[in-house]
Amino acid sequence: MAKKSKKKEDETNEVVANCDHPDEVIANCENPQENSLSQYDIEKLIVTVRGEQVLIDQDIARIYGVTTGRLNQQAKRNIARFPESFRFQLTKEERDEVIANCDNLRSLKFYPSLPYAYTEQGIGQLSTVVHSKIAIERSIMIMNAFVAMRRFMVQNAGILMRIAHLEKHQIETDQKMDMLLDRMDKQSPKLLPEQIFATGCVWDAWTYVSDLVRSAKQRIVLIDNFVDDRVLSLLDKRADNVEATIHSRYYESFQTDLKKHNEQYREIKFIQLPQKNHDRFLIIDDDVYLLGASVKDMGVGMCAVTKMQVSPETILQLLK
């Protein structure tokens, strides 16, 4: 069955290929004196260009046992026998798509000129201008292959139409899904630069800070006097390539938790604060957020998170 290539805007230039060629098909074509080439082999070489089932000149030449140059030269010498509906030259775009779909035709990209495509009627005319016993015999096989392909298309028209309908339905479904996801993205809540949490809103506060952590692309730096294992769980929500560092006071219990954590999960670095700091800060990449409470206590009492205009480097420099 013909395999459909990607659809062009102009459907008249659509290229459909049936090019799952086993290597022996080409080998059989290149040994015309042998009788190993079958009609089924030829059917595999047929492609559809501009809505017409055709054979490319290179494949016909192989089947006939002549060079592509001689084949086209004979057609040119008898050009009156080959109107546009019998033989036409591929455009560059059509050639490139045929090459993309048919491995056996990849050598066409190195040809100095664009290849020619021959319709069923063109093949019939070729048998009258390429004078050899092999050409006559193979022309009959080619004509039978075209007839078989046409019969197959007619007999399976209903199935092919249903497949085309399914493909169209799938495209429409994909477009609707894209629109839906885009709308969801536009309507989804954004991270606000300022947020206040009332007393008892522990989950809201935790979710907000978690979203900040997930938004990081490069680094997360937490400056907080009081941390525990809940902070480690929070920082584990970061992306794989994001570094995490905690600046805090030294507590033996937390150091034990941190050591066990780092033995199993991605490392979270710890730097002891040289002195006690009143405020808490969360650095996400190049943004600094002032935290109104320690991360582990966010939402227990009323607190706020505010995005600051100061640079992270200024904050980190003040820690020294």
PDB file of C-alpha atoms in Angstrom:
ATOM      1  CA  MET A   1       0.000   0.000   0.000  1.00  0.00           C
ATOM      2  CA  ALA A   2       1.253   3.493  -0.822  1.00  0.00           C
ATOM      3  CA  LYS A   3       2.716   5.434   2.058  1.00  0.00           C
ATOM      4  CA  LYS A   4       1.667   9.061   2.330  1.00  0.00           C
ATOM      5  CA  SER A   5       4.302  11.758   2.718  1.00  0.00           C
ATOM      6  CA  LYS A   6       3.854  14.970   4.655  1.00  0.00           C
ATOM      7  CA  LYS A   7       1.112  17.082   3.169  1.00  0.00           C
ATOM      8  CA  LYS A   8       2.033  20.181   1.186  1.00  0.00           C
ATOM      9  CA  GLU A   9      -0.091  23.296   1.100  1.00  0.00           C
ATOM     10  CA  ASP A  10      -0.722  22.666  -2.591  1.00  0.00           C
ATOM     11  CA  GLU A  11      -2.300  19.222  -2.770  1.00  0.00           C
ATOM     12  CA  THR A  12      -1.616  18.986  -6.510  1.00  0.00           C
ATOM     13  CA  ASN A  13       2.084  18.664  -5.689  1.00  0.00           C
ATOM     14  CA  GLU A  14       1.549  15.910  -3.125  1.00  0.00           C
ATOM     15  CA  VAL A  15       4.059  13.103  -3.348  1.00  0.00           C
ATOM     16  CA  VAL A  16       3.049   9.615  -2.237  1.00  0.00           C
ATOM     17  CA  ALA A  17       5.688   6.911  -2.110  1.00  0.00           C
ATOM     18  CA  ASN A  18       5.589   3.116  -1.899  1.00  0.00           C
ATOM     19  CA  CYS A  19       9.280   2.666  -1.231  1.00  0.00           C
ATOM     20  CA  ASP A  20       9.850   0.014   1.397  1.00  0.00           C
ATOM     21  CA  HIS A  21      12.302  -1.533  -1.030  1.00  0.00           C
ATOM     22  CA  PRO A  22      14.101  -4.694   0.004  1.00  0.00           C
ATOM     23  CA  ASP A  23      17.655  -4.617  -1.310  1.00  0.00           C
ATOM     24  CA  GLU A  24      16.949  -7.495  -3.677  1.00  0.00           C
ATOM     25  CA  VAL A  25      14.452  -5.397  -5.669  1.00  0.00           C
ATOM     26  CA  ILE A  26      17.210  -3.004  -6.750  1.00  0.00           C
ATOM     27  CA  ALA A  27      19.594  -5.882  -7.281  1.00  0.00           C
ATOM     28  CA  ASN A  28      17.068  -7.598  -9.543  1.00  0.00           C
ATOM     29  CA  CYS A  29      16.585  -4.393 -11.534  1.00  0.00           C
ATOM     30  CA  GLU A  30      20.312  -4.081 -12.056  1.00  0.00           C
ATOM     31  CA  ASN A  31      20.526  -7.621 -13.470  1.00  0.00           C
ATOM     32  CA  PRO A  32      18.020  -7.438 -16.325  1.00  0.00           C
ATOM     33  CA  GLN A  33      19.240 -10.643 -17.951  1.00  0.00           C
ATOM     34  CA  GLU A  34      17.928 -12.597 -14.971  1.00  0.00           C
ATOM     35  CA  ASN A  35      14.224 -13.409 -14.576  1.00  0.00           C
ATOM     36  CA  SER A  36      14.186 -12.776 -10.845  1.00  0.00           C
ATOM     37  CA  LEU A  37      12.346  -9.420 -11.121  1.00  0.00           C
ATOM     38  CA  SER A  38       8.645  -9.834 -10.377  1.00  0.00           C
ATOM     39  CA  GLN A  39       5.604  -7.667 -10.965  1.00  0.00           C
ATOM     40  CA  TYR A  40       5.375  -7.182  -7.199  1.00  0.00           C
ATOM     41  CA  ASP A  41       8.926  -5.807  -7.220  1.00  0.00           C
ATOM     42  CA  ILE A  42       7.903  -3.224  -9.801  1.00  0.00           C
ATOM     43  CA  GLU A  43       4.815  -2.250  -7.791  1.00  0.00           C
ATOM     44  CA  LYS A  44       7.154  -1.280  -4.955  1.00  0.00           C
ATOM     45  CA  LEU A  45       8.847   1.250  -7.237  1.00  0.00           C
ATOM     46  CA  ILE A  46       5.666   3.121  -8.169  1.00  0.00           C
ATOM     47  CA  VAL A  47       5.181   6.532  -6.551  1.00  0.00           C
ATOM     48  CA  THR A  48       2.412   9.097  -6.842  1.00  0.00           C
ATOM     49  CA  VAL A  49       3.305  12.618  -7.922  1.00  0.00           C
ATOM     50  CA  ARG A  50       0.764  15.333  -8.790  1.00  0.00           C
ATOM     51  CA  GLY A  51      -1.998  12.771  -8.313  1.00  0.00           C
ATOM     52  CA  GLU A  52      -0.499  10.441 -10.955  1.00  0.00           C
ATOM     53  CA  GLN A  53       1.038   7.023 -10.415  1.00  0.00           C
ATOM     54  CA  VAL A  54       4.479   7.175 -11.997  1.00  0.00           C
ATOM     55  CA  LEU A  55       7.875   5.544 -12.218  1.00  0.00           C
ATOM     56  CA  ILE A  56      11.027   7.675 -11.922  1.00  0.00           C
ATOM     57  CA  ASP A  57      13.403   7.530 -14.888  1.00  0.00           C
ATOM     58  CA  GLN A  58      16.233   6.048 -12.829  1.00  0.00           C
ATOM     59  CA  ASP A  59      14.116   3.046 -11.787  1.00  0.00           C
ATOM     60  CA  ILE A  60      12.837   2.506 -15.341  1.00  0.00           C
ATOM     61  CA  ALA A  61      16.396   2.540 -16.670  1.00  0.00           C
ATOM     62  CA  ARG A  62      17.388  -0.118 -14.166  1.00  0.00           C
ATOM     63  CA  ILE A  63      14.424  -2.259 -15.134  1.00  0.00           C
ATOM     64  CA  TYR A  64      15.241  -1.921 -18.851  1.00  0.00           C
ATOM     65  CA  GLY A  65      18.947  -2.471 -18.327  1.00  0.00           C
ATOM     66  CA  VAL A  66      19.959   0.861 -19.886  1.00  0.00           C
ATOM     67  CA  THR A  67      21.391   4.103 -18.560  1.00  0.00           C
ATOM     68  CA  THR A  68      19.091   6.886 -17.374  1.00  0.00           C
ATOM     69  CA  GLY A  69      20.707   9.208 -19.928  1.00  0.00           C
ATOM     70  CA  ARG A  70      19.931   6.896 -22.821  1.00  0.00           C
ATOM     71  CA  LEU A  71      16.351   6.398 -21.628  1.00  0.00           C
ATOM     72  CA  ASN A  72      15.626  10.125 -21.527  1.00  0.00           C
ATOM     73  CA  GLN A  73      17.538  10.717 -24.753  1.00  0.00           C
ATOM     74  CA  GLN A  74      15.292   8.285 -26.601  1.00  0.00           C
ATOM     75  CA  ALA A  75      12.226  10.008 -25.172  1.00  0.00           C
ATOM     76  CA  LYS A  76      13.603  13.411 -26.184  1.00  0.00           C
ATOM     77  CA  ARG A  77      14.278  12.245 -29.735  1.00  0.00           C
ATOM     78  CA  ASN A  78      10.635  11.153 -29.942  1.00  0.00           C
ATOM     79  CA  ILE A  79       9.219  14.014 -27.903  1.00  0.00           C
ATOM     80  CA  ALA A  80       5.956  14.059 -29.866  1.00  0.00           C
ATOM     81  CA  ARG A  81       5.126  10.703 -28.286  1.00  0.00           C
ATOM     82  CA  PHE A  82       5.539  12.094 -24.775  1.00  0.00           C
ATOM     83  CA  PRO A  83       3.141  14.930 -23.934  1.00  0.00           C
ATOM     84  CA  GLU A  84       3.128  16.364 -20.417  1.00  0.00           C
ATOM     85  CA  SER A  85       0.510  13.851 -19.309  1.00  0.00           C
ATOM     86  CA  PHE A  86       2.850  10.977 -20.280  1.00  0.00           C
ATOM     87  CA  ARG A  87       6.175  12.350 -19.036  1.00  0.00           C
ATOM     88  CA  PHE A  88       6.997  15.359 -16.875  1.00  0.00           C
ATOM     89  CA  GLN A  89      10.047  16.698 -15.090  1.00  0.00           C
ATOM     90  CA  LEU A  90       9.917  16.862 -11.293  1.00  0.00           C
ATOM     91  CA  THR A  91      10.354  20.173  -9.516  1.00  0.00           C
ATOM     92  CA  LYS A  92      13.158  20.498  -6.975  1.00  0.00           C
ATOM     93  CA  GLU A  93      10.636  20.179  -4.139  1.00  0.00           C
ATOM     94  CA  GLU A  94       9.099  17.039  -5.637  1.00  0.00           C
ATOM     95  CA  ARG A  95      12.530  15.523  -6.196  1.00  0.00           C
ATOM     96  CA  ASP A  96      13.572  16.204  -2.621  1.00  0.00           C
ATOM     97  CA  GLU A  97      10.401  14.617  -1.256  1.00  0.00           C
ATOM     98  CA  VAL A  98      10.769  11.543  -3.443  1.00  0.00           C
ATOM     99  CA  ILE A  99      14.359  11.201  -2.200  1.00  0.00           C
ATOM    100  CA  ALA A 100      13.198  11.582   1.397  1.00  0.00           C
ATOM    101  CA  ASN A 101      10.664   8.765   0.975  1.00  0.00           C
ATOM    102  CA  CYS A 102      12.689   6.408  -1.229  1.00  0.00           C
ATOM    103  CA  ASP A 103      16.158   5.344  -0.155  1.00  0.00           C
ATOM    104  CA  ASN A 104      16.883   3.805  -3.558  1.00  0.00           C
ATOM    105  CA  LEU A 105      16.443   7.240  -5.178  1.00  0.00           C
ATOM    106  CA  ARG A 106      18.778   9.170  -2.890  1.00  0.00           C
ATOM    107  CA  SER A 107      21.400   9.317  -5.678  1.00  0.00           C
ATOM    108  CA  LEU A 108      19.055  11.695  -7.520  1.00  0.00           C
ATOM    109  CA  LYS A 109      20.315  14.558  -5.363  1.00  0.00           C
ATOM    110  CA  PHE A 110      23.667  14.302  -7.152  1.00  0.00           C
ATOM    111  CA  TYR A 111      22.203  14.374 -10.668  1.00  0.00           C
ATOM    112  CA  PRO A 112      22.989  17.539 -12.671  1.00  0.00           C
ATOM    113  CA  SER A 113      19.367  17.824 -13.801  1.00  0.00           C
ATOM    114  CA  LEU A 114      15.962  17.099 -12.303  1.00  0.00           C
ATOM    115  CA  PRO A 115      14.562  13.584 -12.927  1.00  0.00           C
ATOM    116  CA  TYR A 116      11.623  12.722 -15.149  1.00  0.00           C
ATOM    117  CA  ALA A 117       8.511  10.828 -14.112  1.00  0.00           C
ATOM    118  CA  TYR A 118       6.692   8.527 -16.558  1.00  0.00           C
ATOM    119  CA  THR A 119       3.015   7.701 -16.268  1.00  0.00           C
ATOM    120  CA  GLU A 120       1.442   4.420 -17.345  1.00  0.00           C
ATOM    121  CA  GLN A 121       0.876   5.838 -20.841  1.00  0.00           C
ATOM    122  CA  GLY A 122       4.462   7.070 -20.920  1.00  0.00           C
ATOM    123  CA  ILE A 123       5.721   3.583 -20.153  1.00  0.00           C
ATOM    124  CA  GLY A 124       3.670   2.280 -23.073  1.00  0.00           C
ATOM    125  CA  GLN A 125       5.386   4.767 -25.379  1.00  0.00           C
ATOM    126  CA  LEU A 126       8.846   3.921 -24.019  1.00  0.00           C
ATOM    127  CA  SER A 127       8.490   0.352 -25.207  1.00  0.00           C
ATOM    128  CA  THR A 128       8.282   1.695 -28.770  1.00  0.00           C
ATOM    129  CA  VAL A 129      11.430   3.840 -28.592  1.00  0.00           C
ATOM    130  CA  VAL A 130      13.751   1.701 -26.442  1.00  0.00           C
ATOM    131  CA  HIS A 131      14.391  -1.210 -28.784  1.00  0.00           C
ATOM    132  CA  SER A 132      15.415  -4.317 -26.883  1.00  0.00           C
ATOM    133  CA  LYS A 133      13.840  -7.623 -25.975  1.00  0.00           C
ATOM    134  CA  ILE A 134      14.289  -6.887 -22.274  1.00  0.00           C
ATOM    135  CA  ALA A 135      12.586  -3.485 -22.631  1.00  0.00           C
ATOM    136  CA  ILE A 136       9.569  -5.036 -24.320  1.00  0.00           C
ATOM    137  CA  GLU A 137       9.234  -7.792 -21.727  1.00  0.00           C
ATOM    138  CA  ARG A 138       9.727  -5.453 -18.816  1.00  0.00           C
ATOM    139  CA  SER A 139       7.282  -2.888 -20.276  1.00  0.00           C
ATOM    140  CA  ILE A 140       4.551  -5.521 -20.149  1.00  0.00           C
ATOM    141  CA  MET A 141       5.410  -6.246 -16.511  1.00  0.00           C
ATOM    142  CA  ILE A 142       5.322  -2.530 -15.703  1.00  0.00           C
ATOM    143  CA  MET A 143       1.944  -2.055 -17.388  1.00  0.00           C
ATOM    144  CA  ASN A 144       0.560  -5.024 -15.419  1.00  0.00           C
ATOM    145  CA  ALA A 145       1.972  -3.514 -12.212  1.00  0.00           C
ATOM    146  CA  PHE A 146       0.174  -0.217 -12.899  1.00  0.00           C
ATOM    147  CA  VAL A 147      -3.064  -2.087 -13.539  1.00  0.00           C
ATOM    148  CA  ALA A 148      -2.660  -4.086 -10.326  1.00  0.00           C
ATOM    149  CA  MET A 149      -1.995  -0.948  -8.318  1.00  0.00           C
ATOM    150  CA  ARG A 150      -5.029   0.776  -9.819  1.00  0.00           C
ATOM    151  CA  ARG A 151      -7.199  -2.264  -9.087  1.00  0.00           C
ATOM    152  CA  PHE A 152      -5.936  -2.328  -5.510  1.00  0.00           C
ATOM    153  CA  MET A 153      -6.828   1.344  -5.055  1.00  0.00           C
ATOM    154  CA  VAL A 154     -10.345   0.789  -6.417  1.00  0.00           C
ATOM    155  CA  GLN A 155     -10.973  -2.320  -4.321  1.00  0.00           C
ATOM    156  CA  ASN A 156      -9.756  -0.638  -1.148  1.00  0.00           C
ATOM    157  CA  ALA A 157     -11.145   2.832  -1.777  1.00  0.00           C
ATOM    158  CA  GLY A 158     -13.500   2.555   1.199  1.00  0.00           C
ATOM    159  CA  ILE A 159     -10.712   1.581   3.586  1.00  0.00           C
ATOM    160  CA  LEU A 160      -8.442   4.311   2.254  1.00  0.00           C
ATOM    161  CA  MET A 161     -11.185   6.898   2.684  1.00  0.00           C
ATOM    162  CA  ARG A 162     -11.744   5.789   6.287  1.00  0.00           C
ATOM    163  CA  ILE A 163      -8.006   6.026   6.962  1.00  0.00           C
ATOM    164  CA  ALA A 164      -7.955   9.523   5.477  1.00  0.00           C
ATOM    165  CA  HIS A 165     -10.961  10.448   7.638  1.00  0.00           C
ATOM    166  CA  LEU A 166      -9.208   9.121  10.746  1.00  0.00           C
ATOM    167  CA  GLU A 167      -6.071  11.104   9.897  1.00  0.00           C
ATOM    168  CA  LYS A 168      -8.145  14.275   9.427  1.00  0.00           C
ATOM    169  CA  HIS A 169      -9.988  13.623  12.685  1.00  0.00           C
ATOM    170  CA  GLN A 170      -6.659  13.084  14.487  1.00  0.00           C
ATOM    171  CA  ILE A 171      -5.301  16.373  13.129  1.00  0.00           C
ATOM    172  CA  GLU A 172      -8.436  18.213  14.283  1.00  0.00           C
ATOM    173  CA  THR A 173      -8.184  16.551  17.713  1.00  0.00           C
ATOM    174  CA  ASP A 174      -4.516  17.553  18.031  1.00  0.00           C
ATOM    175  CA  GLN A 175      -5.384  21.140  17.123  1.00  0.00           C
ATOM    176  CA  LYS A 176      -8.149  21.231  19.732  1.00  0.00           C
ATOM    177  CA  MET A 177      -5.803  19.803  22.359  1.00  0.00           C
ATOM    178  CA  ASP A 178      -3.193  22.456  21.531  1.00  0.00           C
ATOM    179  CA  MET A 179      -5.822  25.176  21.896  1.00  0.00           C
ATOM    180  CA  LEU A 180      -7.030  23.695  25.189  1.00  0.00           C
ATOM    181  CA  LEU A 181      -3.514  23.429  26.641  1.00  0.00           C
ATOM    182  CA  ASP A 182      -2.726  26.956  25.504  1.00  0.00           C
ATOM    183  CA  ARG A 183      -5.889  28.276  27.160  1.00  0.00           C
ATOM    184  CA  MET A 184      -5.126  26.353  30.348  1.00  0.00           C
ATOM    185  CA  ASP A 185      -1.644  27.835  30.384  1.00  0.00           C
ATOM    186  CA  LYS A 186      -2.981  31.367  29.955  1.00  0.00           C
ATOM    187  CA  GLN A 187      -5.612  30.919  32.655  1.00  0.00           C
ATOM    188  CA  SER A 188      -3.420  29.075  35.152  1.00  0.00           C
ATOM    189  CA  PRO A 189      -2.437  31.056  38.246  1.00  0.00           C
ATOM    190  CA  LYS A 190       0.890  32.852  37.949  1.00  0.00           C
ATOM    191  CA  LEU A 191       3.524  33.381  40.600  1.00  0.00           C
ATOM    192  CA  LEU A 192       2.814  36.826  42.039  1.00  0.00           C
ATOM    193  CA  PRO A 193       5.717  39.070  43.118  1.00  0.00           C
ATOM    194  CA  GLU A 194       3.909  39.728  46.415  1.00  0.00           C
ATOM    195  CA  GLN A 195       1.844  37.301  48.457  1.00  0.00           C
ATOM    196  CA  ILE A 196       0.354  37.468  51.950  1.00  0.00           C
ATOM    197  CA  PHE A 197      -0.809  34.359  53.795  1.00  0.00           C
ATOM    198  CA  ALA A 198      -3.278  34.533  56.661  1.00  0.00           C
ATOM    199  CA  THR A 199      -2.754  32.570  59.844  1.00  0.00           C
ATOM    200  CA  GLY A 200      -3.408  28.888  59.272  1.00  0.00           C
ATOM    201  CA  CYS A 201      -2.862  28.962  55.505  1.00  0.00           C
ATOM    202  CA  VAL A 202       0.003  26.480  55.781  1.00  0.00           C
ATOM    203  CA  TRP A 203      -0.850  24.570  52.590  1.00  0.00           C
ATOM    204  CA  ASP A 204      -1.226  27.718  50.478  1.00  0.00           C
ATOM    205  CA  ALA A 205       2.113  29.041  51.689  1.00  0.00           C
ATOM    206  CA  TRP A 206       3.856  25.701  51.147  1.00  0.00           C
ATOM    207  CA  THR A 207       2.396  25.418  47.624  1.00  0.00           C
ATOM    208  CA  TYR A 208       3.526  28.939  46.746  1.00  0.00           C
ATOM    209  CA  VAL A 209       7.106  28.364  47.855  1.00  0.00           C
ATOM    210  CA  SER A 210       7.104  24.946  46.120  1.00  0.00           C
ATOM    211  CA  ASP A 211       6.133  26.636  42.860  1.00  0.00           C
ATOM    212  CA  LEU A 212       8.996  29.076  43.312  1.00  0.00           C
ATOM    213  CA  VAL A 213      11.392  26.161  43.757  1.00  0.00           C
ATOM    214  CA  ARG A 214      10.050  24.387  40.660  1.00  0.00           C
ATOM    215  CA  SER A 215      10.459  27.567  38.596  1.00  0.00           C
ATOM    216  CA  ALA A 216      14.238  27.661  39.136  1.00  0.00           C
ATOM    217  CA  LYS A 217      16.395  27.078  36.060  1.00  0.00           C
ATOM    218  CA  GLN A 218      19.919  27.320  37.517  1.00  0.00           C
ATOM    219  CA  ARG A 219      20.141  27.836  41.270  1.00  0.00           C
ATOM    220  CA  ILE A 220      18.244  28.048  44.548  1.00  0.00           C
ATOM    221  CA  VAL A 221      19.769  29.699  47.616  1.00  0.00           C
ATOM    222  CA  LEU A 222      17.895  29.713  50.921  1.00  0.00           C
ATOM    223  CA  ILE A 223      19.047  32.017  53.734  1.00  0.00           C
ATOM    224  CA  ASP A 224      17.171  30.988  56.866  1.00  0.00           C
ATOM    225  CA  ASN A 225      18.242  30.761  60.521  1.00  0.00           C
ATOM    226  CA  PHE A 226      15.960  27.828  61.248  1.00  0.00           C
ATOM    227  CA  VAL A 227      15.687  24.837  58.906  1.00  0.00           C
ATOM    228  CA  ASP A 228      14.745  21.177  59.289  1.00  0.00           C
ATOM    229  CA  ASP A 229      14.104  18.093  57.140  1.00  0.00           C
ATOM    230  CA  ARG A 230      10.956  19.701  55.660  1.00  0.00           C
ATOM    231  CA  VAL A 231      13.223  22.171  53.866  1.00  0.00           C
ATOM    232  CA  LEU A 232      15.151  19.283  52.305  1.00  0.00           C
ATOM    233  CA  SER A 233      11.893  17.829  50.974  1.00  0.00           C
ATOM    234  CA  LEU A 234      10.974  21.219  49.565  1.00  0.00           C
ATOM    235  CA  LEU A 235      14.284  21.670  47.731  1.00  0.00           C
ATOM    236  CA  ASP A 236      13.989  18.183  46.231  1.00  0.00           C
ATOM    237  CA  LYS A 237      11.164  19.566  44.073  1.00  0.00           C
ATOM    238  CA  ARG A 238      13.711  21.471  41.957  1.00  0.00           C
ATOM    239  CA  ALA A 239      14.645  20.486  38.399  1.00  0.00           C
ATOM    240  CA  ASP A 240      17.504  18.047  37.850  1.00  0.00           C
ATOM    241  CA  ASN A 241      20.104  20.588  36.721  1.00  0.00           C
ATOM    242  CA  VAL A 242      19.391  23.165  39.477  1.00  0.00           C
ATOM    243  CA  GLU A 243      21.859  23.594  42.330  1.00  0.00           C
ATOM    244  CA  ALA A 244      20.569  24.120  45.882  1.00  0.00           C
ATOM    245  CA  THR A 245      22.385  25.777  48.779  1.00  0.00           C
ATOM    246  CA  ILE A 246      21.245  26.483  52.332  1.00  0.00           C
ATOM    247  CA  HIS A 247      22.782  29.234  54.467  1.00  0.00           C
ATOM    248  CA  SER A 248      21.746  28.571  58.053  1.00  0.00           C
ATOM    249  CA  ARG A 249      22.881  28.182  61.639  1.00  0.00           C
ATOM    250  CA  TYR A 250      24.497  24.941  62.695  1.00  0.00           C
ATOM    251  CA  TYR A 251      22.257  22.341  64.320  1.00  0.00           C
ATOM    252  CA  GLU A 252      23.498  18.812  64.977  1.00  0.00           C
ATOM    253  CA  SER A 253      20.153  17.171  64.221  1.00  0.00           C
ATOM    254  CA  PHE A 254      19.818  18.962  60.883  1.00  0.00           C
ATOM    255  CA  GLN A 255      23.386  18.073  59.893  1.00  0.00           C
ATOM    256  CA  THR A 256      22.550  14.402  60.506  1.00  0.00           C
ATOM    257  CA  ASP A 257      19.429  14.702  58.344  1.00  0.00           C
ATOM    258  CA  LEU A 258      21.354  16.512  55.612  1.00  0.00           C
ATOM    259  CA  LYS A 259      24.113  13.889  55.537  1.00  0.00           C
ATOM    260  CA  LYS A 260      21.631  11.016  55.194  1.00  0.00           C
ATOM    261  CA  HIS A 261      19.716  12.977  52.547  1.00  0.00           C
ATOM    262  CA  ASN A 262      22.802  13.650  50.435  1.00  0.00           C
ATOM    263  CA  GLU A 263      23.829   9.987  50.575  1.00  0.00           C
ATOM    264  CA  GLN A 264      20.653   9.027  48.731  1.00  0.00           C
ATOM    265  CA  TYR A 265      19.451  12.088  46.802  1.00  0.00           C
ATOM    266  CA  ARG A 266      20.913  15.031  44.881  1.00  0.00           C
ATOM    267  CA  GLU A 267      23.287  17.057  47.002  1.00  0.00           C
ATOM    268  CA  ILE A 268      22.063  20.097  48.867  1.00  0.00           C
ATOM    269  CA  LYS A 269      24.988  22.250  49.981  1.00  0.00           C
ATOM    270  CA  PHE A 270      25.154  23.757  53.466  1.00  0.00           C
ATOM    271  CA  ILE A 271      26.996  26.942  54.462  1.00  0.00           C
ATOM    272  CA  GLN A 272      26.978  28.037  58.088  1.00  0.00           C
ATOM    273  CA  LEU A 273      25.940  31.619  58.659  1.00  0.00           C
ATOM    274  CA  PRO A 274      28.745  33.654  60.247  1.00  0.00           C
ATOM    275  CA  GLN A 275      26.197  35.504  62.344  1.00  0.00           C
ATOM    276  CA  LYS A 276      22.518  35.471  63.142  1.00  0.00           C
ATOM    277  CA  ASN A 277      20.338  37.176  60.536  1.00  0.00           C
ATOM    278  CA  HIS A 278      16.932  38.573  61.265  1.00  0.00           C
ATOM    279  CA  ASP A 279      15.378  38.257  57.785  1.00  0.00           C
ATOM    280  CA  ARG A 280      15.033  35.233  55.553  1.00  0.00           C
ATOM    281  CA  PHE A 281      15.680  35.240  51.795  1.00  0.00           C
ATOM    282  CA  LEU A 282      15.025  32.836  48.950  1.00  0.00           C
ATOM    283  CA  ILE A 283      17.090  33.310  45.778  1.00  0.00           C
ATOM    284  CA  ILE A 284      15.650  31.793  42.604  1.00  0.00           C
ATOM    285  CA  ASP A 285      18.166  32.221  39.762  1.00  0.00           C
ATOM    286  CA  ASP A 286      18.535  36.021  39.537  1.00  0.00           C
ATOM    287  CA  ASP A 287      15.509  36.913  41.670  1.00  0.00           C
ATOM    288  CA  VAL A 288      15.467  37.586  45.419  1.00  0.00           C
ATOM    289  CA  TYR A 289      12.388  36.966  47.595  1.00  0.00           C
ATOM    290  CA  LEU A 290      12.088  38.276  51.144  1.00  0.00           C
ATOM    291  CA  LEU A 291      10.336  35.710  53.362  1.00  0.00           C
ATOM    292  CA  GLY A 292       8.284  36.903  56.320  1.00  0.00           C
ATOM    293  CA  ALA A 293       8.814  33.613  58.145  1.00  0.00           C
ATOM    294  CA  SER A 294      11.114  30.618  58.063  1.00  0.00           C
ATOM    295  CA  VAL A 295      10.175  28.220  55.291  1.00  0.00           C
ATOM    296  CA  LYS A 296       9.253  25.489  57.773  1.00  0.00           C
ATOM    297  CA  ASP A 297       6.826  27.880  59.506  1.00  0.00           C
ATOM    298  CA  MET A 298       5.272  29.546  56.441  1.00  0.00           C
ATOM    299  CA  GLY A 299       1.520  29.983  56.952  1.00  0.00           C
ATOM    300  CA  VAL A 300       1.524  29.065  60.652  1.00  0.00           C
ATOM    301  CA  GLY A 301       1.123  32.748  61.389  1.00  0.00           C
ATOM    302  CA  MET A 302       0.354  35.635  59.056  1.00  0.00           C
ATOM    303  CA  CYS A 303       3.364  36.219  56.816  1.00  0.00           C
ATOM    304  CA  ALA A 304       4.315  37.651  53.434  1.00  0.00           C
ATOM    305  CA  VAL A 305       6.606  36.892  50.531  1.00  0.00           C
ATOM    306  CA  THR A 306       7.926  39.860  48.559  1.00  0.00           C
ATOM    307  CA  LYS A 307      10.052  39.946  45.416  1.00  0.00           C
ATOM    308  CA  MET A 308      12.872  42.473  45.843  1.00  0.00           C
ATOM    309  CA  GLN A 309      14.711  44.633  43.329  1.00  0.00           C
ATOM    310  CA  VAL A 310      18.130  43.962  44.864  1.00  0.00           C
ATOM    311  CA  SER A 311      20.484  41.523  43.092  1.00  0.00           C
ATOM    312  CA  PRO A 312      21.317  38.097  44.599  1.00  0.00           C
ATOM    313  CA  GLU A 313      24.999  38.981  44.666  1.00  0.00           C
ATOM    314  CA  THR A 314      24.308  41.944  46.947  1.00  0.00           C
ATOM    315  CA  ILE A 315      22.554  39.700  49.458  1.00  0.00           C
ATOM    316  CA  LEU A 316      25.258  37.013  49.303  1.00  0.00           C
ATOM    317  CA  GLN A 317      27.997  39.605  49.729  1.00  0.00           C
ATOM    318  CA  LEU A 318      26.352  40.907  52.901  1.00  0.00           C
ATOM    319  CA  LEU A 319      26.486  37.412  54.419  1.00  0.00           C
ATOM    320  CA  LYS A 320      30.290  37.471  54.538  1.00  0.00           C
TER     321      LYS A 320
END
